[in-house]
CSV table of N, CA and C and ligand atoms in Angstrom, one decimal:
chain,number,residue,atom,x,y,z
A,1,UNK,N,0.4,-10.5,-19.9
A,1,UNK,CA,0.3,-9.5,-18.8
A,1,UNK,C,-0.2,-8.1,-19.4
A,2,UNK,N,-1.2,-7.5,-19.0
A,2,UNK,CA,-2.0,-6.2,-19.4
A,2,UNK,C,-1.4,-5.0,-18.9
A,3,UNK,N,-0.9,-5.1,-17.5
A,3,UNK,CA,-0.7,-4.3,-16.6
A,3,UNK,C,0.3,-4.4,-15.5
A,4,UNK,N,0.8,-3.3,-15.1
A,4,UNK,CA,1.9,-3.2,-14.1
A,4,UNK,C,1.8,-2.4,-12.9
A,5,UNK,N,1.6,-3.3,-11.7
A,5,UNK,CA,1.3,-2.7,-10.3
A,5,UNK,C,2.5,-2.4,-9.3
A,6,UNK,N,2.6,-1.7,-8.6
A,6,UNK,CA,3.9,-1.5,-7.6
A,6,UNK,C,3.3,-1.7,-6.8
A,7,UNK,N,3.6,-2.4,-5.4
A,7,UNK,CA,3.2,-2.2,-4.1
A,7,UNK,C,4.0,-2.0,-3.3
A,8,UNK,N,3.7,-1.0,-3.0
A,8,UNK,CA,4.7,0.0,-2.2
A,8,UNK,C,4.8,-0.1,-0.3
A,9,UNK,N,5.4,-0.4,0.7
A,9,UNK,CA,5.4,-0.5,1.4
A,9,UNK,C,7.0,0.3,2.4
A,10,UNK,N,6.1,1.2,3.3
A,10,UNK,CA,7.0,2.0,4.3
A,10,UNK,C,7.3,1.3,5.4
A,11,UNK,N,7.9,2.3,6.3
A,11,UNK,CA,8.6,2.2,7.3
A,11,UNK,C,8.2,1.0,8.1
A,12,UNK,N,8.6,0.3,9.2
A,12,UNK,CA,8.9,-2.0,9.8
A,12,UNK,C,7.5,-2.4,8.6
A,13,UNK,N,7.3,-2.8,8.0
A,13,UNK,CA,6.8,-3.2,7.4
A,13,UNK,C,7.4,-4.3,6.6
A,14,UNK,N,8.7,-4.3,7.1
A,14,UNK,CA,9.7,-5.9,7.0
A,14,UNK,C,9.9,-6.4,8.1
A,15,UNK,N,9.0,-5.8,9.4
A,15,UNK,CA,8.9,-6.7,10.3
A,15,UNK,C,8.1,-7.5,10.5
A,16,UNK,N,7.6,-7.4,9.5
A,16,UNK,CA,5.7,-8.0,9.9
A,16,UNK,C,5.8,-9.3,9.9
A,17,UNK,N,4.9,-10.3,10.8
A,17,UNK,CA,5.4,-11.5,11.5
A,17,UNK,C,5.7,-11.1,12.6
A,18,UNK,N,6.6,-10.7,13.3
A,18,UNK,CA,7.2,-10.5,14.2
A,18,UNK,C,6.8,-9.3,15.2
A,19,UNK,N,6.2,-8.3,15.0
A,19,UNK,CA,6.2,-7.0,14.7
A,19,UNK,C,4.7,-6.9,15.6
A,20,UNK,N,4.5,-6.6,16.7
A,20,UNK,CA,3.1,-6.4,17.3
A,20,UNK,C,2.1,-7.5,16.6
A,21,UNK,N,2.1,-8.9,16.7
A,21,UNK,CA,1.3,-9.7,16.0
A,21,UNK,C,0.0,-10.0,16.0
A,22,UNK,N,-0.5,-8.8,17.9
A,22,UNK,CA,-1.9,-9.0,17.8
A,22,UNK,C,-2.6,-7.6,17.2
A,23,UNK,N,-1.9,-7.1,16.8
A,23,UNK,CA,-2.4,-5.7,15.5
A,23,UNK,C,-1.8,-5.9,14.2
A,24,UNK,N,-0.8,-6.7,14.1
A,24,UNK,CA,-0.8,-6.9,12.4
A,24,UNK,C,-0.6,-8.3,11.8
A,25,UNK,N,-0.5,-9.2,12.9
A,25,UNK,CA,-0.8,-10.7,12.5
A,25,UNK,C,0.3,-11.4,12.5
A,26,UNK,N,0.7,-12.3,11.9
A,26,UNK,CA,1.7,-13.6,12.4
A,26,UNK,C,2.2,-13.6,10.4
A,27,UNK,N,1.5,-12.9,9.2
A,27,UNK,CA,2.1,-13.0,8.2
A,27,UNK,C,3.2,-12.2,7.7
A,28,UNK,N,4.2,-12.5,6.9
A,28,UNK,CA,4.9,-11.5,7.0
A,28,UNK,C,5.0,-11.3,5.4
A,29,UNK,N,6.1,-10.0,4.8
A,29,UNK,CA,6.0,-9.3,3.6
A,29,UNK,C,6.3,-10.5,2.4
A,30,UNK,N,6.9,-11.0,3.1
A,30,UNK,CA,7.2,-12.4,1.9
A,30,UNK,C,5.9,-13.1,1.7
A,31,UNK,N,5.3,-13.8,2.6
A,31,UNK,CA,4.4,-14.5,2.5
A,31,UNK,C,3.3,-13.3,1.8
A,32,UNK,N,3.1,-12.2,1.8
A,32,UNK,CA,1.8,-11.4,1.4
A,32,UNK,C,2.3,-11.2,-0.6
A,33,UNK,N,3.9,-11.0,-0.1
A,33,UNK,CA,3.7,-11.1,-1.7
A,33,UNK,C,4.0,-12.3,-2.4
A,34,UNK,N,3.8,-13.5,-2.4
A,34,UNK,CA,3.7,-14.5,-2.5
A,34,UNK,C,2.3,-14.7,-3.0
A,35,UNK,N,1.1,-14.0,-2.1
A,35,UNK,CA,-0.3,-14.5,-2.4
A,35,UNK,C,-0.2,-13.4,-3.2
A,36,UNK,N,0.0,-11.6,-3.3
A,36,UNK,CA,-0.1,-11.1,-4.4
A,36,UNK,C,0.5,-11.5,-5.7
A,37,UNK,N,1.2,-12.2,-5.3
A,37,UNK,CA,2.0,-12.6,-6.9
A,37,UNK,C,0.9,-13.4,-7.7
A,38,UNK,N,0.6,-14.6,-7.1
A,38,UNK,CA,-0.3,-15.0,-7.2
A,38,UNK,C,-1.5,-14.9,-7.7
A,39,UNK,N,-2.0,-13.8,-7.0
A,39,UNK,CA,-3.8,-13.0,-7.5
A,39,UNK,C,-3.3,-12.2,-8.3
A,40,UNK,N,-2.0,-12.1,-8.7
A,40,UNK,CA,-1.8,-11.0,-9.6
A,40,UNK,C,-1.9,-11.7,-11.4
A,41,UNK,N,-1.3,-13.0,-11.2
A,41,UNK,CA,-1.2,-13.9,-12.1
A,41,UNK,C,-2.6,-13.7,-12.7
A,42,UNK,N,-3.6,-14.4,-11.6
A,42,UNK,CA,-5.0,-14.9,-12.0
A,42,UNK,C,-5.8,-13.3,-12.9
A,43,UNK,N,-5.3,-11.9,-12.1
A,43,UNK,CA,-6.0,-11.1,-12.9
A,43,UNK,C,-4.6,-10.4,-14.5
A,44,UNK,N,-4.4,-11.1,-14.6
A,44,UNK,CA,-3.6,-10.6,-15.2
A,44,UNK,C,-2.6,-9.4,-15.4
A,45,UNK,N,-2.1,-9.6,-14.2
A,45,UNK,CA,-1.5,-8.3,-13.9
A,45,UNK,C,0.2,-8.7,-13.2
A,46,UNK,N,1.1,-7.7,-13.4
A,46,UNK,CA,2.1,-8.2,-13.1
A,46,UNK,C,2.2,-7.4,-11.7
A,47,UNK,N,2.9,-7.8,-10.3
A,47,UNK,CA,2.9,-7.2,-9.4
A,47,UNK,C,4.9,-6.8,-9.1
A,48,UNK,N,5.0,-5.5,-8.9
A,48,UNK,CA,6.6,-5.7,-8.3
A,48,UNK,C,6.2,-4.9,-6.9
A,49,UNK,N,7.1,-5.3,-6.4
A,49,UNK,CA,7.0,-5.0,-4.6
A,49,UNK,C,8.4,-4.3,-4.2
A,50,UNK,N,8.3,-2.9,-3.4
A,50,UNK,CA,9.2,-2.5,-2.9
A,50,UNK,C,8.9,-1.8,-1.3
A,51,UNK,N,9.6,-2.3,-0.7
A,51,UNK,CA,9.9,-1.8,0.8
A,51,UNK,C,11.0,-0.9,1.4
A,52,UNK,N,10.6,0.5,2.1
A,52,UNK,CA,11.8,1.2,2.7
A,52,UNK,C,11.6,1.8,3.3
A,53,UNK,N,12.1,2.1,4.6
A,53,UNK,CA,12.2,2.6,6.2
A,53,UNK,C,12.3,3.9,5.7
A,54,UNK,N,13.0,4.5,4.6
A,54,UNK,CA,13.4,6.1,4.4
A,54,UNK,C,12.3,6.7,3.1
A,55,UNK,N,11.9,8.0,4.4
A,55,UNK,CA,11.0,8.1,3.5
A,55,UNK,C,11.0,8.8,2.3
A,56,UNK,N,12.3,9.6,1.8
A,56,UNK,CA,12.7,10.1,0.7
A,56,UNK,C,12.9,8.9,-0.4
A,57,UNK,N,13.5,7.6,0.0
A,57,UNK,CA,13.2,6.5,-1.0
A,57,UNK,C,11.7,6.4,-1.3
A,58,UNK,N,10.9,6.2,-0.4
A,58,UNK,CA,9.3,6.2,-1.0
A,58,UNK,C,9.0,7.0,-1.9
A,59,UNK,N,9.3,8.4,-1.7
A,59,UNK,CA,9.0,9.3,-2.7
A,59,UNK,C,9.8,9.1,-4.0
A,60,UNK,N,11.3,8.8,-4.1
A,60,UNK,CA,11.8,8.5,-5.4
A,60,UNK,C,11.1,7.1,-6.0
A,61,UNK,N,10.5,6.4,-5.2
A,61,UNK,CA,9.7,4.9,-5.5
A,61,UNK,C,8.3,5.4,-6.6
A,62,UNK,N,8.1,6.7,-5.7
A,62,UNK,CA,6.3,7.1,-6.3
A,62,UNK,C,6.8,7.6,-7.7
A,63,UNK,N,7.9,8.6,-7.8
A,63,UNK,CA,8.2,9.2,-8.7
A,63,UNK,C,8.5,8.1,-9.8
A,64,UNK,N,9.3,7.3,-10.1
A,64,UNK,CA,9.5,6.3,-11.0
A,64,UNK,C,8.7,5.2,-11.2
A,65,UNK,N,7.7,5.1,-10.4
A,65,UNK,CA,6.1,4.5,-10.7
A,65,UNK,C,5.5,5.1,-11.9
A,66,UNK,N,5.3,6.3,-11.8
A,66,UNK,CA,4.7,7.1,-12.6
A,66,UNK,C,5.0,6.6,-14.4
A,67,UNK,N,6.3,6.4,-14.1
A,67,UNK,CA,6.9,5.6,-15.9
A,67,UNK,C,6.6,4.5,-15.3
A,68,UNK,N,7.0,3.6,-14.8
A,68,UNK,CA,7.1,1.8,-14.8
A,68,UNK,C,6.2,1.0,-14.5
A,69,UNK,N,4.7,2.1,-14.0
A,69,UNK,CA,3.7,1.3,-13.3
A,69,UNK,C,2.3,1.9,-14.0
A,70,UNK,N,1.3,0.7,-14.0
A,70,UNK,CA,0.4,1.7,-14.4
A,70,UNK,C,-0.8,1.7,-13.1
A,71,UNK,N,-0.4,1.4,-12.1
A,71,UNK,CA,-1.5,1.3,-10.4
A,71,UNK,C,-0.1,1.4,-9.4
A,72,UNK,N,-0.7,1.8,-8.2
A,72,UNK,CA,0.2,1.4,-7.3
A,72,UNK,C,-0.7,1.6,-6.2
A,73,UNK,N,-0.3,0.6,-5.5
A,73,UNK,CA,-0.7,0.2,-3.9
A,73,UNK,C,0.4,0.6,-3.2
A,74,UNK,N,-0.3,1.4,-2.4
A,74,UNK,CA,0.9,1.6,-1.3
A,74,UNK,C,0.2,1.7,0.1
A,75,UNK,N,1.0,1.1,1.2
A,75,UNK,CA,0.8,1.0,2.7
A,75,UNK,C,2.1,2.1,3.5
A,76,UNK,N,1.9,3.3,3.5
A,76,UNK,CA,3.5,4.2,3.7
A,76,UNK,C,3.3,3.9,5.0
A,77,UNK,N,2.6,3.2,6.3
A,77,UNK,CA,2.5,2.6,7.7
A,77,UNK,C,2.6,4.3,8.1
A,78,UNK,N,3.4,4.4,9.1
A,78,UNK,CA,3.4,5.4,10.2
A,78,UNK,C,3.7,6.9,9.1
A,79,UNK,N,4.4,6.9,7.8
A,79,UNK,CA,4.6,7.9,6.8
A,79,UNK,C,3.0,8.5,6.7
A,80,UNK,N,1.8,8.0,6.7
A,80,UNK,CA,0.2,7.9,6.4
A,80,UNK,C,0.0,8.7,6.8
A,81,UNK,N,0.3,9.2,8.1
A,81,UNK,CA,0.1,10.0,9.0
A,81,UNK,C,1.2,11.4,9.0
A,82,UNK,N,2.1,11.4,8.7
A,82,UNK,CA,3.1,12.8,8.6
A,82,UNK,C,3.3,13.4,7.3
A,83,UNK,N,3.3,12.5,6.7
A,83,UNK,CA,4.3,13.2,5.4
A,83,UNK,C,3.5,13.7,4.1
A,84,UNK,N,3.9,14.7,4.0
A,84,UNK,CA,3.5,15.6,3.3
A,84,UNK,C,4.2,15.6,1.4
A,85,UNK,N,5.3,15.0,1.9
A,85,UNK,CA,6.6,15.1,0.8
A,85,UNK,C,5.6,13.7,-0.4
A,86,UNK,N,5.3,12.6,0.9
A,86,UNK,CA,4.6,11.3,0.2
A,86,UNK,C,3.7,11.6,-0.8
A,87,UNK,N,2.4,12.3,0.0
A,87,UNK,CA,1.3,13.3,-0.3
A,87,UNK,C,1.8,13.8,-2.0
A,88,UNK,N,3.0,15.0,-1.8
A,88,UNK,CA,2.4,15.6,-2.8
A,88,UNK,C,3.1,14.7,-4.2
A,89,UNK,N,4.0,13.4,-3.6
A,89,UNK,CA,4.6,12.7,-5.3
A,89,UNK,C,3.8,12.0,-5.8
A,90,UNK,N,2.7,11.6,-4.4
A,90,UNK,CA,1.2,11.1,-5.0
A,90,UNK,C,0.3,11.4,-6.1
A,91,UNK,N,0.3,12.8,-5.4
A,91,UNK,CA,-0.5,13.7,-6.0
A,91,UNK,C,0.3,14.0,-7.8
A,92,UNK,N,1.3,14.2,-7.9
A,92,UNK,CA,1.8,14.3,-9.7
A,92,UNK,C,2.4,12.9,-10.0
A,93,UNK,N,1.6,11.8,-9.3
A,93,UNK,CA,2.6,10.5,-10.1
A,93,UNK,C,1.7,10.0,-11.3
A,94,UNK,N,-0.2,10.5,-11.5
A,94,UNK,CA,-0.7,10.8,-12.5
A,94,UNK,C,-1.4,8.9,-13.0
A,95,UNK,N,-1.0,8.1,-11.6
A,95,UNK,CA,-1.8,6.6,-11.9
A,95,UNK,C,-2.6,6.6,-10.8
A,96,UNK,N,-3.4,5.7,-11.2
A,96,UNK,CA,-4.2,5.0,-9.9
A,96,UNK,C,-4.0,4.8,-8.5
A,97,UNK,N,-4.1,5.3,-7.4
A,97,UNK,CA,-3.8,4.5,-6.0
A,97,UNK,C,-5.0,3.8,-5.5
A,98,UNK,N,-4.5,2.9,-4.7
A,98,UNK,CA,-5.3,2.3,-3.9
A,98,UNK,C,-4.2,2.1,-2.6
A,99,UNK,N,-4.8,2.6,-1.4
A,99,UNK,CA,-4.1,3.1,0.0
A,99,UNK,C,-4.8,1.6,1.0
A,100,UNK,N,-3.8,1.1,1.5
A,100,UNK,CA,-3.8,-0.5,2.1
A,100,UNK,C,-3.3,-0.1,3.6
A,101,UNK,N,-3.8,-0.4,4.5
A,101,UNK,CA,-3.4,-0.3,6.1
A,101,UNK,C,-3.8,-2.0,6.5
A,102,UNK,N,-2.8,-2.3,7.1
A,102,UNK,CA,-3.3,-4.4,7.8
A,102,UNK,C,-4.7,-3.8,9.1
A,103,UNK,N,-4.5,-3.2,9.5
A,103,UNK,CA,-5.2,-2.6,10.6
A,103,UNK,C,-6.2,-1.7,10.5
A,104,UNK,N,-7.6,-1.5,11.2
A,104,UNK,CA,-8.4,-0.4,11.0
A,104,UNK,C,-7.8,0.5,12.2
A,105,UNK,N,-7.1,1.7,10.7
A,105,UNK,CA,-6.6,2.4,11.6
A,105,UNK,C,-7.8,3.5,12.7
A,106,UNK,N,-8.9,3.4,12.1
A,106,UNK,CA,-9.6,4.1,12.7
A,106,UNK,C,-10.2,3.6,14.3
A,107,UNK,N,-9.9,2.3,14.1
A,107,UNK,CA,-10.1,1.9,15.6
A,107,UNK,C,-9.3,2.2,17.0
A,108,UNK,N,-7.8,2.9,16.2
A,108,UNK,CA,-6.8,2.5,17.1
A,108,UNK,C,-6.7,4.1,17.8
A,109,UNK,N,-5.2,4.4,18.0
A,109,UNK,CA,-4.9,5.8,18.3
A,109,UNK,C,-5.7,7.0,17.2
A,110,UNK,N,-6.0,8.3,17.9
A,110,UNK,CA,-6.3,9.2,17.4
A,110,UNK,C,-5.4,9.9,16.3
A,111,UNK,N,-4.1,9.8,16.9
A,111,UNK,CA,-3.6,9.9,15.3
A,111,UNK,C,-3.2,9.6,14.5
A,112,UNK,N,-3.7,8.4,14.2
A,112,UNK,CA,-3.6,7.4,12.8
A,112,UNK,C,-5.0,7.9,12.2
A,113,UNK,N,-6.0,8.1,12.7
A,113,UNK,CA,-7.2,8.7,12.0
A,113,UNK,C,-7.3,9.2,10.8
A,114,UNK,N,-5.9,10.0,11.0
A,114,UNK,CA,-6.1,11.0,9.5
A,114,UNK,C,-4.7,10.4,8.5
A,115,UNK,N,-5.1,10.6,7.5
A,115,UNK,CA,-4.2,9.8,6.5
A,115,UNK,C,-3.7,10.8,5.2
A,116,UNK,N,-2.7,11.5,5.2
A,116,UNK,CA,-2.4,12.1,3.8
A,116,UNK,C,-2.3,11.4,2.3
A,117,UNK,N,-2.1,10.5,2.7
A,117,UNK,CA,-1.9,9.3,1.5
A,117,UNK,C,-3.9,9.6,0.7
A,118,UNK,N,-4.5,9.6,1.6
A,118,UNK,CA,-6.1,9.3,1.4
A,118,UNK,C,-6.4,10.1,0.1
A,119,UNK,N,-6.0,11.9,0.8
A,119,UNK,CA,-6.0,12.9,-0.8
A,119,UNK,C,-5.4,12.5,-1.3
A,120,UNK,N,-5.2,11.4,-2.1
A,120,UNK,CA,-4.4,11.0,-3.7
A,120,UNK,C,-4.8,10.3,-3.6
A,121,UNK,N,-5.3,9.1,-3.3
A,121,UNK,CA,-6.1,7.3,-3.4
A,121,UNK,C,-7.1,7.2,-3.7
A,122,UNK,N,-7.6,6.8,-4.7
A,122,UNK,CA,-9.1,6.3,-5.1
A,122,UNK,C,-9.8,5.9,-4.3
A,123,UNK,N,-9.1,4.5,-3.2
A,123,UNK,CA,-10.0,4.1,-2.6
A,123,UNK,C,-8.7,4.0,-1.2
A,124,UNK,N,-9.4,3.1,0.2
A,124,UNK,CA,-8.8,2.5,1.0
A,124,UNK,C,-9.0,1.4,1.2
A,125,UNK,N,-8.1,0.4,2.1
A,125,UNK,CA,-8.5,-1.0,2.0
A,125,UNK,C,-7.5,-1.0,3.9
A,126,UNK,N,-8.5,-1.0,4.5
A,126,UNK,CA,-8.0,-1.2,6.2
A,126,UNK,C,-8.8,-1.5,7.2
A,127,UNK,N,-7.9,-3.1,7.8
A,127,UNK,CA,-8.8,-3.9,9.0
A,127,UNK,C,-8.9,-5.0,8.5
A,128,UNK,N,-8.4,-5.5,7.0
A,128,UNK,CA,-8.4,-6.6,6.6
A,128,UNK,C,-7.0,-7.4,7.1
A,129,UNK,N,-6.3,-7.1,7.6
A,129,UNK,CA,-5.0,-7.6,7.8
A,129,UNK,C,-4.4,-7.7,6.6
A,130,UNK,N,-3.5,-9.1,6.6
A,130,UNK,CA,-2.7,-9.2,4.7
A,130,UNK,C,-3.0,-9.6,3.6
A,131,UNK,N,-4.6,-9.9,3.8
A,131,UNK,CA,-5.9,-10.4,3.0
A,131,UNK,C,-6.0,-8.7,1.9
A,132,UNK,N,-5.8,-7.4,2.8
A,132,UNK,CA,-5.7,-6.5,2.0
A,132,UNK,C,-5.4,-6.1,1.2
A,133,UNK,N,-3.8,-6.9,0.9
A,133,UNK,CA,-3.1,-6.5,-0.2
A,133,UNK,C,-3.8,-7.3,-1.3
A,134,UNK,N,-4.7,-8.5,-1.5
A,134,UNK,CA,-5.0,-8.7,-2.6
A,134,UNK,C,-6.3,-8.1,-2.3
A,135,UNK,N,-6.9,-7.7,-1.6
A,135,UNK,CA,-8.1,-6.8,-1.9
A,135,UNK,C,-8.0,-5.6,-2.5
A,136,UNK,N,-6.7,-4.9,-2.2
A,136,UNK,CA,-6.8,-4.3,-3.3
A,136,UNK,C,-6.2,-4.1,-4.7
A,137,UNK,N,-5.6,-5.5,-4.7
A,137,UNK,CA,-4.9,-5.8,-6.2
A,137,UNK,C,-6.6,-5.9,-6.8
A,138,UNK,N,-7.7,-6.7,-6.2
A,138,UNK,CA,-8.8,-6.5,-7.1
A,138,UNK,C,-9.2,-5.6,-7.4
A,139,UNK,N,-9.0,-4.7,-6.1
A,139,UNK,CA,-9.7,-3.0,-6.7
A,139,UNK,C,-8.8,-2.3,-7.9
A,140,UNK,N,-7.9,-2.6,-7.8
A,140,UNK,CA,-6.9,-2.2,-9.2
A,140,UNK,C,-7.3,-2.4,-10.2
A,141,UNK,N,-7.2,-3.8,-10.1
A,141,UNK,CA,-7.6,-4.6,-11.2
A,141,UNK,C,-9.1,-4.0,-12.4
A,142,UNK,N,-10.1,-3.9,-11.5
A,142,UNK,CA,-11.1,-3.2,-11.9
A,142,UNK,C,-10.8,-1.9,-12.2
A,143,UNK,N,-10.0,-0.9,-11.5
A,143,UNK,CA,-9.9,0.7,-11.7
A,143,UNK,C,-9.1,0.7,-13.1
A,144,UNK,N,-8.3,-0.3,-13.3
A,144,UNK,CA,-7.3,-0.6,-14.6
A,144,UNK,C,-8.4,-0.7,-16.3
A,145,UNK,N,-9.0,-1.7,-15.5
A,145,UNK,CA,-9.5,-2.2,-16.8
A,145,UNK,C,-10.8,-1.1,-17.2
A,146,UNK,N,-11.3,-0.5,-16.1
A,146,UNK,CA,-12.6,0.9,-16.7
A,146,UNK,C,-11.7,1.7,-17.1
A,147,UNK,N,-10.6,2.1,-17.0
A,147,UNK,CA,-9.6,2.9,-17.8
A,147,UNK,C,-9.6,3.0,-19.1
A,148,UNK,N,-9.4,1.3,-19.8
A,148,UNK,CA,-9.1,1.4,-21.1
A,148,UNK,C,-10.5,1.8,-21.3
B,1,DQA,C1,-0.3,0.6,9.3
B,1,DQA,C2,-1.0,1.6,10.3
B,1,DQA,C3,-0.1,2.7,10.7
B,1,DQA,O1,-0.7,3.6,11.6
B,1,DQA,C4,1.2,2.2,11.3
B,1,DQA,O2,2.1,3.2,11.6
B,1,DQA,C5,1.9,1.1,10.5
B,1,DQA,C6,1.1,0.2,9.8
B,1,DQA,C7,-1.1,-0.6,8.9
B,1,DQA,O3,-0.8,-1.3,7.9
B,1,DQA,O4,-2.0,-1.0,9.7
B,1,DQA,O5,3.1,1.0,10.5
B,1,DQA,O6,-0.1,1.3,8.0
């Protein structure tokens, strides 16, 4: 293993399955990291996964990324849109993001449009559903390896 990814995931985002299934599908967090574990193997990369409704844990999560991870994917769901606090641990956690939404948020309500998570992400990955999450383990994967 070359590398160490977090995938970070906010607020019902352990509902998923269950959870409005004609906007975010019938798969749920188990099953997504299941297939990220997976594509994580093939690119050589180790994946760990953490989920939490509170968004001061997210921020202690980004914060201790910074030592334990060398990428992080994060989906902060409805945090995307408010939080400022998320924003700025993004901004000094000093690795790679890549910003994952199941849904194009841009299709939906006017304010999901804008995203704070975005100023700190390299890239985004939204409208894929949970195909996302390894879409953007690949984009990692690549942002990792032009690094060295
Ligand atoms: C979401 C989109 C957000 O607007 C919403 O609040 C979520 C999930 C997505 O993955 O599509 O909870 O981040």
């Amino acid at each position: 293993v070359n590398a160490k990814v977090l995938v970070l995931n906010g607020p019902n985002l352990n509902m998923l399955g269950s959870r409005e299934p004609d906007i975010y599908g019938r798969t749920t967090l188990a099953d997504i990291k299941r297939a990220v574990t997976a594509r994580a193997a093939k690119l050589k990369l180790k994946a760990t996964f953490k989920q939490s409704n509170v968004e001061g844990e997210i921020v202690t999560a980004i914060q201790s990324a910074r030592k334990k991870a060398d990428g992080l994917i994060i989906n902060a769901a409805a945090y995307t849109h408010t939080s400022v606090a998320i924003l700025d641990a993004l901004l000094a956690c000093g690795i790679p993001i890549v910003e994952v939404h199941l849904s194009n948020i841009y299709r939906r309500e006017e304010f999901r449009h804008h995203s704070y998570v975005s100023r700190a992400a390299t890239g985004v990955i939204c409208g894929f559903g949970a195909h996302g999450y390894e879409l953007a383990l690949e984009a990692m994967a690549r942002l990792l390896s032009d690094k060295k």
